CSV table of C-alpha atoms in Angstrom, one decimal:
chain,number,residue,atom,x,y,z
A,267,MET,CA,0.0,0.0,0.0
A,268,ASN,CA,1.2,3.4,-0.8
A,269,SER,CA,2.6,5.1,2.3
A,270,ASN,CA,1.1,8.5,1.4
A,271,ILE,CA,-2.5,7.1,1.6
A,272,VAL,CA,-2.2,5.6,5.1
A,273,PRO,CA,-2.4,8.9,7.0
A,274,TYR,CA,-5.4,9.9,4.9
A,275,LEU,CA,-7.1,6.6,5.7
A,276,VAL,CA,-6.4,7.0,9.4
A,277,THR,CA,-7.8,10.6,9.4
A,278,THR,CA,-10.9,9.3,7.5
A,279,LEU,CA,-11.3,6.6,10.1
A,280,ALA,CA,-11.0,9.1,12.9
A,281,THR,CA,-13.6,11.3,11.2
A,282,ALA,CA,-16.0,8.3,10.8
A,283,LEU,CA,-15.6,7.4,14.5
A,284,GLY,CA,-16.2,11.1,15.3
A,285,LEU,CA,-19.4,11.0,13.3
A,286,LEU,CA,-20.6,8.1,15.3
A,287,VAL,CA,-19.9,10.1,18.5
A,288,ASP,CA,-21.9,12.9,16.9
A,289,ASP,CA,-24.7,10.5,16.4
A,290,LEU,CA,-24.7,9.5,20.1
A,291,VAL,CA,-24.2,13.0,21.5
A,292,VAL,CA,-25.9,15.5,19.3
A,293,PRO,CA,-29.7,15.3,18.8
A,294,GLY,CA,-30.6,15.7,15.2
A,295,ILE,CA,-27.6,13.9,13.7
A,296,GLU,CA,-28.3,10.5,12.4
A,297,ILE,CA,-25.8,8.0,11.0
A,298,ALA,CA,-27.4,4.7,9.8
A,299,ASN,CA,-24.3,2.5,10.2
A,300,PHE,CA,-20.5,2.4,10.1
A,301,PRO,CA,-20.2,2.2,6.3
A,302,ALA,CA,-22.4,5.3,6.0
A,303,ALA,CA,-20.1,7.0,8.5
A,304,LEU,CA,-17.0,6.1,6.5
A,305,ILE,CA,-18.6,7.4,3.3
A,306,ALA,CA,-19.7,10.5,5.1
A,307,ALA,CA,-16.2,11.0,6.4
A,308,ALA,CA,-14.9,10.9,2.8
A,309,ALA,CA,-17.6,13.3,1.7
A,310,ILE,CA,-16.7,15.7,4.5
A,311,GLY,CA,-13.1,15.6,3.4
A,312,PHE,CA,-14.2,16.3,-0.2
A,313,VAL,CA,-16.5,19.2,0.9
A,314,ASN,CA,-13.8,20.7,3.2
A,315,ALA,CA,-11.2,20.5,0.4
A,316,THR,CA,-13.3,21.9,-2.4
A,317,ILE,CA,-16.2,24.0,-1.1
A,318,ARG,CA,-15.2,25.2,2.3
A,319,PRO,CA,-12.3,27.5,1.0
A,320,ILE,CA,-14.8,29.2,-1.3
A,321,LEU,CA,-17.3,29.7,1.5
A,322,SER,CA,-14.6,30.9,3.9
A,323,ILE,CA,-13.4,33.6,1.4
A,324,LEU,CA,-17.0,34.7,0.6
A,325,SER,CA,-17.9,34.9,4.3
A,326,LEU,CA,-14.7,36.7,5.3
A,327,PRO,CA,-16.4,40.1,6.0
A,328,ILE,CA,-19.2,38.5,8.0
A,329,ASN,CA,-16.7,36.4,9.9
A,330,PHE,CA,-14.6,39.4,10.6
A,331,LEU,CA,-17.6,41.4,12.0
A,332,SER,CA,-18.7,38.4,14.1
A,333,LEU,CA,-15.2,37.9,15.5
A,334,GLY,CA,-15.0,34.5,13.9
A,335,LEU,CA,-18.3,33.1,15.1
A,336,PHE,CA,-19.6,32.9,11.6
A,337,SER,CA,-17.2,30.1,11.0
A,338,LEU,CA,-19.6,27.9,13.0
A,339,VAL,CA,-22.1,28.5,10.3
A,340,VAL,CA,-19.6,27.7,7.5
A,341,ASN,CA,-18.7,24.5,9.3
A,342,GLY,CA,-22.4,23.6,9.7
A,343,VAL,CA,-23.0,24.3,6.0
A,344,CYS,CA,-20.1,22.0,5.0
A,345,LEU,CA,-21.4,19.2,7.3
A,346,TRP,CA,-25.0,19.7,5.9
A,347,LEU,CA,-23.7,19.5,2.3
A,348,ALA,CA,-21.9,16.2,3.1
A,349,ALA,CA,-25.2,15.0,4.6
A,350,ILE,CA,-27.0,15.8,1.4
A,351,LEU,CA,-24.4,13.7,-0.6
A,352,VAL,CA,-24.5,10.6,1.6
A,353,PRO,CA,-27.5,8.3,2.1
A,354,GLY,CA,-27.7,7.2,5.7
A,355,PHE,CA,-26.4,10.5,7.1
A,356,ALA,CA,-28.9,13.2,8.0
A,357,ILE,CA,-28.9,16.5,10.0
A,358,HIS,CA,-32.1,17.8,11.4
A,359,GLY,CA,-32.5,21.1,13.3
A,360,LEU,CA,-30.4,24.1,14.1
A,361,LEU,CA,-28.8,22.6,17.2
A,362,ALA,CA,-27.4,19.8,15.1
A,363,PHE,CA,-26.3,22.3,12.4
A,364,ILE,CA,-24.3,24.3,14.9
A,365,LEU,CA,-23.3,21.8,17.6
A,366,GLY,CA,-22.6,18.9,15.2
A,367,PRO,CA,-19.4,20.3,13.7
A,368,VAL,CA,-18.1,21.3,17.1
A,369,VAL,CA,-18.5,17.8,18.6
A,370,LEU,CA,-17.2,16.3,15.4
A,371,SER,CA,-14.1,18.4,15.5
A,372,LEU,CA,-13.4,17.6,19.2
A,373,ALA,CA,-14.0,13.9,18.8
A,374,SER,CA,-11.9,13.5,15.6
A,375,SER,CA,-9.1,15.7,17.0
A,376,PHE,CA,-9.0,13.5,20.1
A,377,LEU,CA,-8.9,10.3,17.9
A,378,ASN,CA,-6.3,11.7,15.6
A,379,ASN,CA,-4.1,12.6,18.5
A,380,TYR,CA,-4.7,9.2,20.0
A,381,PHE,CA,-3.7,7.5,16.8
A,382,ALA,CA,-0.6,9.7,16.4
A,383,GLU,CA,0.4,8.9,20.0
A,384,LYS,CA,0.1,5.2,19.3
A,385,LYS,CA,1.9,5.7,16.0
A,386,ILE,CA,-1.0,4.2,14.0
A,387,GLY,CA,-0.9,5.2,10.4
A,388,GLN,CA,2.5,6.8,10.5
A,389,THR,CA,5.1,5.7,8.1
A,390,SER,CA,8.5,4.7,9.3
A,391,THR,CA,11.7,4.3,7.5
A,392,LEU,CA,13.9,1.4,8.0
A,393,THR,CA,17.4,2.2,9.3
A,394,SER,CA,20.4,0.1,9.0
A,395,ASN,CA,22.9,-0.6,11.7
A,396,ASN,CA,25.9,0.5,9.8
């Protein structure tokens, strides 16, 4: 397996597990099963890589005036767009729209840090004893 794809897969796994935590903690977020969470994690990665930079630039004046709080709305829109793309992943209500990305960020950051501490998904180079 290509060593460049392993960190991406670990991050996707952490995001999928974070979505399952979201499903448990945040009312209004529904994940049907683990495969749906994996597909949703990939969709979130796609939306964050393509659409979020555009939304962030367009909302820069509002974000500046709100002292950065409008970024919660941008995160909610990105999560909602991913939910539209993935069957088995749904967001219902304003609380889920705002709180869902916050809980997802906390959970996936914790899991990414845990995986990094355990050196899961990190590539290592073999060294010789010369």
